[in-house]
XYZ file of C-alpha atoms in Angstrom:
363
model
C 6.915 -16.483 -13.162
C 6.389 -20.050 -11.976
C 6.694 -21.075 -8.397
C 10.062 -22.762 -7.744
C 8.714 -25.309 -5.300
C 6.998 -27.836 -7.556
C 7.384 -31.603 -7.364
C 10.121 -31.522 -10.015
C 12.392 -29.897 -7.496
C 12.073 -32.723 -5.046
C 12.393 -35.696 -7.367
C 16.145 -36.275 -7.481
C 17.687 -39.080 -5.474
C 20.358 -36.735 -4.136
C 17.801 -34.358 -2.712
C 15.826 -37.213 -1.218
C 18.953 -38.562 0.460
C 19.849 -35.142 1.857
C 16.298 -34.478 3.065
C 15.896 -33.940 6.775
C 13.647 -36.651 8.299
C 10.280 -35.064 8.946
C 9.915 -36.325 12.489
C 13.423 -35.146 13.391
C 12.923 -31.738 11.837
C 9.546 -31.135 13.465
C 10.893 -32.388 16.802
C 13.852 -29.995 16.583
C 11.528 -27.099 15.785
C 9.299 -28.004 18.740
C 12.317 -28.015 21.080
C 13.503 -24.691 19.662
C 10.047 -23.228 20.215
C 9.948 -24.462 23.836
C 13.420 -23.036 24.523
C 12.522 -19.642 23.054
C 9.270 -19.598 25.032
C 11.142 -20.122 28.328
C 13.758 -17.544 27.292
C 11.006 -15.075 26.458
C 9.451 -15.585 29.891
C 12.788 -15.088 31.652
C 14.103 -12.029 29.764
C 12.906 -8.463 30.117
C 13.451 -5.302 32.129
C 13.182 -7.501 35.253
C 15.351 -10.573 34.711
C 13.997 -13.796 36.202
C 16.604 -16.566 36.642
C 16.011 -19.554 34.382
C 15.535 -22.090 37.246
C 12.982 -19.768 38.839
C 11.173 -19.388 35.506
C 10.847 -23.154 35.129
C 9.801 -23.472 38.780
C 7.023 -20.887 38.334
C 5.766 -22.653 35.217
C 5.376 -25.922 37.158
C 3.868 -24.280 40.257
C 7.005 -24.376 42.426
C 8.078 -21.853 45.069
C 10.314 -18.874 44.137
C 12.252 -16.337 46.179
C 10.465 -13.229 44.920
C 6.664 -13.499 44.558
C 6.676 -10.522 42.161
C 8.367 -12.755 39.576
C 5.261 -14.944 39.463
C 3.019 -11.946 38.715
C 5.398 -10.630 36.045
C 5.607 -14.022 34.358
C 1.919 -14.919 34.375
C 0.318 -11.491 34.000
C 2.735 -9.772 31.594
C 5.104 -12.106 29.814
C 3.011 -15.232 29.289
C 0.258 -13.413 27.290
C 2.949 -11.634 25.275
C 4.810 -14.852 24.445
C 1.628 -16.748 23.563
C 0.553 -13.851 21.343
C 3.933 -13.907 19.581
C 3.654 -17.660 18.987
C 0.086 -17.435 17.666
C 0.863 -14.461 15.432
C 3.982 -16.066 13.967
C 2.150 -19.320 13.255
C -0.802 -17.549 11.691
C 1.262 -15.294 9.440
C 3.524 -18.147 8.317
C 0.569 -20.361 7.359
C -1.120 -17.402 5.678
C 2.006 -16.784 3.577
C 2.265 -20.459 2.628
C -1.357 -20.528 1.449
C -0.936 -17.423 -0.692
C 2.323 -18.598 -2.263
C 0.572 -21.807 -3.322
C -2.689 -20.153 -4.370
C -0.977 -17.523 -6.553
C 1.934 -19.819 -7.484
C 4.207 -16.932 -6.621
C 7.172 -17.237 -4.225
C 6.961 -13.540 -3.327
C 3.299 -13.662 -2.294
C 2.553 -12.954 1.335
C 0.042 -11.067 3.488
C 2.249 -7.975 3.375
C 3.392 -8.000 -0.255
C -0.083 -8.612 -1.693
C -1.694 -5.808 0.281
C -3.661 -8.109 2.624
C -2.069 -6.554 5.710
C -2.700 -3.086 4.272
C -6.386 -3.981 3.897
C -6.485 -5.117 7.504
C -4.756 -1.875 8.511
C -7.431 0.131 6.680
C -10.094 -1.830 8.559
C -8.449 -1.032 11.886
C -8.061 2.623 10.867
C -11.780 2.824 10.163
C -12.481 1.374 13.593
C -9.927 3.468 15.507
C -9.937 6.747 13.563
C -13.600 6.682 12.505
C -15.437 9.964 12.719
C -12.889 12.737 12.358
C -11.805 12.056 8.775
C -14.902 10.273 7.557
C -16.096 13.125 5.370
C -12.786 13.597 3.594
C -13.607 11.293 0.660
C -16.877 10.030 -0.883
C -17.905 6.691 0.571
C -15.802 6.947 3.695
C -18.690 7.998 5.975
C -20.497 4.697 5.343
C -17.326 2.686 5.909
C -16.519 4.694 9.017
C -19.930 3.898 10.488
C -19.355 0.202 9.750
C -15.943 0.126 11.471
C -17.065 0.609 15.092
C -19.911 -1.878 14.578
C -17.518 -4.643 13.523
C -14.944 -3.796 16.171
C -11.194 -3.688 15.612
C -10.773 -7.405 14.929
C -13.850 -7.680 12.715
C -12.845 -4.595 10.736
C -9.336 -5.967 10.209
C -10.661 -9.304 8.929
C -13.147 -7.511 6.651
C -10.395 -5.250 5.270
C -8.085 -8.199 4.642
C -10.882 -10.153 2.954
C -11.792 -7.176 0.731
C -8.235 -6.818 -0.617
C -7.894 -10.592 -0.994
C -11.133 -10.679 -3.024
C -9.823 -7.903 -5.269
C -6.548 -9.755 -5.860
C -8.390 -13.003 -6.579
C -10.797 -11.265 -8.977
C -7.896 -9.738 -10.901
C -6.010 -13.050 -10.911
C -8.765 -14.564 -13.092
C -8.000 -12.079 -15.877
C -4.227 -11.676 -15.504
C -1.920 -14.655 -15.934
C 1.348 -12.941 -15.041
C 2.223 -13.481 -11.394
C 4.625 -10.527 -11.538
C 1.826 -8.222 -12.680
C -0.442 -9.671 -10.031
C 2.157 -8.997 -7.372
C 2.513 -5.400 -8.532
C -1.275 -4.985 -8.512
C -1.371 -6.361 -4.978
C 1.206 -3.777 -3.970
C -0.925 -1.079 -5.646
C -4.026 -2.212 -3.732
C -1.919 -1.909 -0.599
C -0.872 1.600 -1.650
C -4.524 2.591 -2.159
C -5.404 1.261 1.282
C -2.398 3.132 2.693
C -3.581 6.316 0.994
C -7.025 6.027 2.565
C -5.412 5.438 5.953
C -3.291 8.582 5.453
C -6.442 10.609 4.713
C -8.077 9.343 7.897
C -4.914 10.162 9.850
C -4.756 13.685 8.437
C -8.204 14.475 9.810
C -7.890 12.562 13.074
C -7.351 14.093 16.512
C -3.957 13.748 18.184
C -5.025 11.149 20.755
C -6.443 8.707 18.204
C -3.564 9.376 15.856
C -1.007 8.567 18.564
C -2.767 5.301 19.422
C -2.932 4.288 15.772
C 0.726 5.210 15.139
C 1.960 3.050 18.021
C -0.271 0.202 16.836
C 1.363 0.503 13.391
C 4.830 -0.207 14.829
C 3.664 -3.720 15.657
C 3.855 -5.222 19.124
C 2.833 -8.336 21.025
C 2.788 -6.554 24.380
C -0.699 -5.066 24.175
C -2.693 -8.310 24.119
C -4.231 -9.252 27.471
C -5.495 -12.570 28.836
C -9.044 -11.383 28.079
C -8.198 -10.798 24.384
C -6.024 -13.865 23.918
C -8.865 -16.429 23.502
C -10.284 -14.513 20.530
C -6.875 -14.421 18.826
C -6.294 -18.102 19.630
C -9.680 -19.145 18.233
C -9.236 -17.117 15.031
C -5.693 -18.427 14.493
C -6.625 -22.012 15.329
C -9.627 -21.918 13.010
C -7.548 -20.475 10.156
C -4.826 -23.106 10.581
C -7.435 -25.888 10.805
C -8.989 -24.763 7.521
C -5.527 -24.787 5.942
C -4.822 -28.277 7.292
C -8.077 -29.594 5.837
C -6.942 -28.276 2.427
C -3.440 -29.793 2.525
C -4.138 -32.555 -0.005
C -5.805 -30.149 -2.429
C -2.929 -27.689 -2.017
C -0.500 -30.400 -3.116
C -2.558 -30.965 -6.262
C -2.658 -27.212 -6.875
C 1.147 -27.087 -7.166
C 0.761 -28.385 -10.749
C -1.989 -25.925 -11.661
C -5.750 -25.622 -11.483
C -6.330 -27.882 -14.492
C -4.373 -30.733 -12.919
C -6.071 -30.159 -9.568
C -9.525 -30.326 -11.182
C -8.544 -33.568 -12.953
C -7.891 -35.056 -9.504
C -11.380 -34.098 -8.361
C -10.498 -30.888 -6.493
C -13.456 -28.519 -6.259
C -11.741 -25.307 -7.404
C -14.426 -22.929 -6.169
C -14.603 -24.511 -2.744
C -10.810 -24.596 -2.392
C -10.437 -20.962 -3.438
C -13.134 -19.911 -0.946
C -11.502 -21.969 1.814
C -8.088 -20.400 1.189
C -9.614 -16.926 1.010
C -11.414 -17.378 4.323
C -8.400 -18.928 6.035
C -5.923 -16.274 4.836
C -8.228 -13.365 5.658
C -8.958 -14.756 9.108
C -5.283 -15.319 9.924
C -3.883 -12.066 8.537
C -6.828 -9.990 9.748
C -6.855 -11.320 13.323
C -3.083 -11.015 13.760
C -3.028 -7.497 12.287
C -5.912 -6.400 14.499
C -4.244 -7.440 17.756
C -0.530 -7.018 16.935
C -0.360 -4.422 14.172
C 0.938 -4.998 10.638
C 3.831 -7.452 11.127
C 6.018 -7.632 8.017
C 8.071 -10.425 6.386
C 7.224 -13.388 8.678
C 4.477 -14.540 6.318
C 6.785 -14.214 3.336
C 10.035 -15.632 4.729
C 8.981 -18.567 6.933
C 7.489 -20.793 4.152
C 10.740 -20.492 2.167
C 12.828 -21.350 5.221
C 10.657 -24.448 5.802
C 11.000 -25.570 2.159
C 14.754 -25.161 2.424
C 14.878 -27.066 5.698
C 12.732 -30.051 4.664
C 13.375 -29.907 0.874
C 9.794 -30.693 0.061
C 6.670 -29.018 -1.318
C 4.321 -31.395 0.531
C 1.878 -29.262 2.507
C 1.323 -32.087 4.998
C 4.910 -31.346 6.110
C 5.095 -27.624 5.391
C 1.973 -26.701 7.368
C 3.167 -28.020 10.768
C 6.674 -26.792 9.977
C 5.354 -23.268 9.298
C 3.337 -23.354 12.525
C 6.419 -24.264 14.600
C 9.055 -22.178 12.808
C 6.717 -19.184 12.461
C 6.069 -19.256 16.214
C 9.782 -19.685 16.990
C 10.936 -16.820 14.731
C 8.180 -14.600 16.062
C 9.310 -15.272 19.649
C 12.933 -14.651 18.644
C 11.954 -11.336 17.021
C 10.074 -10.306 20.158
C 13.137 -11.188 22.250
C 15.325 -9.062 19.965
C 12.918 -6.144 20.479
C 13.735 -6.181 24.205
C 17.534 -6.387 23.803
C 18.290 -2.658 24.114
C 17.350 -2.875 27.825
C 16.719 0.087 30.078
C 12.969 -0.306 29.598
C 13.198 0.592 25.880
C 12.042 -1.708 23.120
C 12.592 -1.732 19.366
C 9.603 -1.601 16.983
C 8.658 -5.163 16.064
C 8.454 -4.341 12.362
C 12.039 -3.077 12.378
C 13.263 -6.418 13.727
C 11.155 -8.588 11.384
C 12.338 -6.500 8.424
C 15.975 -7.053 9.383
C 15.298 -10.801 9.556
C 12.969 -11.181 6.574
C 14.413 -8.799 3.984
C 17.662 -10.804 3.551
C 15.552 -13.914 2.879
C 13.665 -12.111 0.099
C 16.923 -10.804 -1.375
C 18.375 -14.336 -1.343
C 15.276 -15.662 -3.150
C 15.531 -13.027 -5.878
C 19.273 -13.543 -6.357
C 18.900 -17.339 -6.507
C 16.078 -17.123 -9.059
C 18.066 -14.700 -11.215
C 21.118 -16.955 -11.062
C 19.007 -20.009 -11.966
C 17.646 -18.208 -15.046
C 21.090 -17.131 -16.169
C 22.491 -20.681 -16.031
């Protein structure tokens, strides 16, 4: 199953004429992101008028001083977390789709998020269920030492290494995708064992974490998430030229002087860092990593990673903020699980991809 985003798809004059100018597209995405950020700061159980929201952001006076505390202490960390998580997951999905040359690759579908979840489970649920299976006691002792974030990154990297190792022996991307899903199922099974032997307090904390949320990240935790996300995106940006060469296969990339081992290691580190850090702080967030790269390709009609990377950063952040806003829509202090909202947004995109590919084959 070849990736449907190669240079051949962008070579026609008609497509070039219809292509959205890069500067205009990125500018529009930046404006959309800014608008959603202000909307996210204004909306919630306590509604802050839009003029007051803008005034607080620029240090102006407002009628109710409580609004300032709500905006800066509660909503600003949440909105920044949503933007960072969306950017990180989108870039992570783009890297994996190029690396595996598979349009359905993503941190969730290839089991990377499940590996990060297992890492977090070992850190959060360690102890009670450690003796349930051989080998778990050693892993459970390692979890608290690495911390939640470190364990999530290690879990994501472990699954990514497994998928990469298998990809050297198996050519079929469909088989590889299924194997990635199976690795995710194995990780999910281990998490279920830990949950079965865990006490109710730890189990409740882990269950709520699994719903996915941007609300739990504080100002003290935000720098660590920002550094991890920024570092992962920087590593991806440094690989943009090599990623373009990789679109035509490893042999072609090597003929252009790309160091395959170094590129593979760079993509592994970047993807694990992005997916692991976001999963650790926000829970396993589905579909953003899979859907956003396809939306960016459709918007800009290009496979050039020098365009797709900034587009994924902006659109991933914008869709993540929009999903977080949708979580708060029920009102009355209730919120929807983040994963429910991202699934409702992302699943139709995946269905459209499958239908379009099937139709293209039938023609």
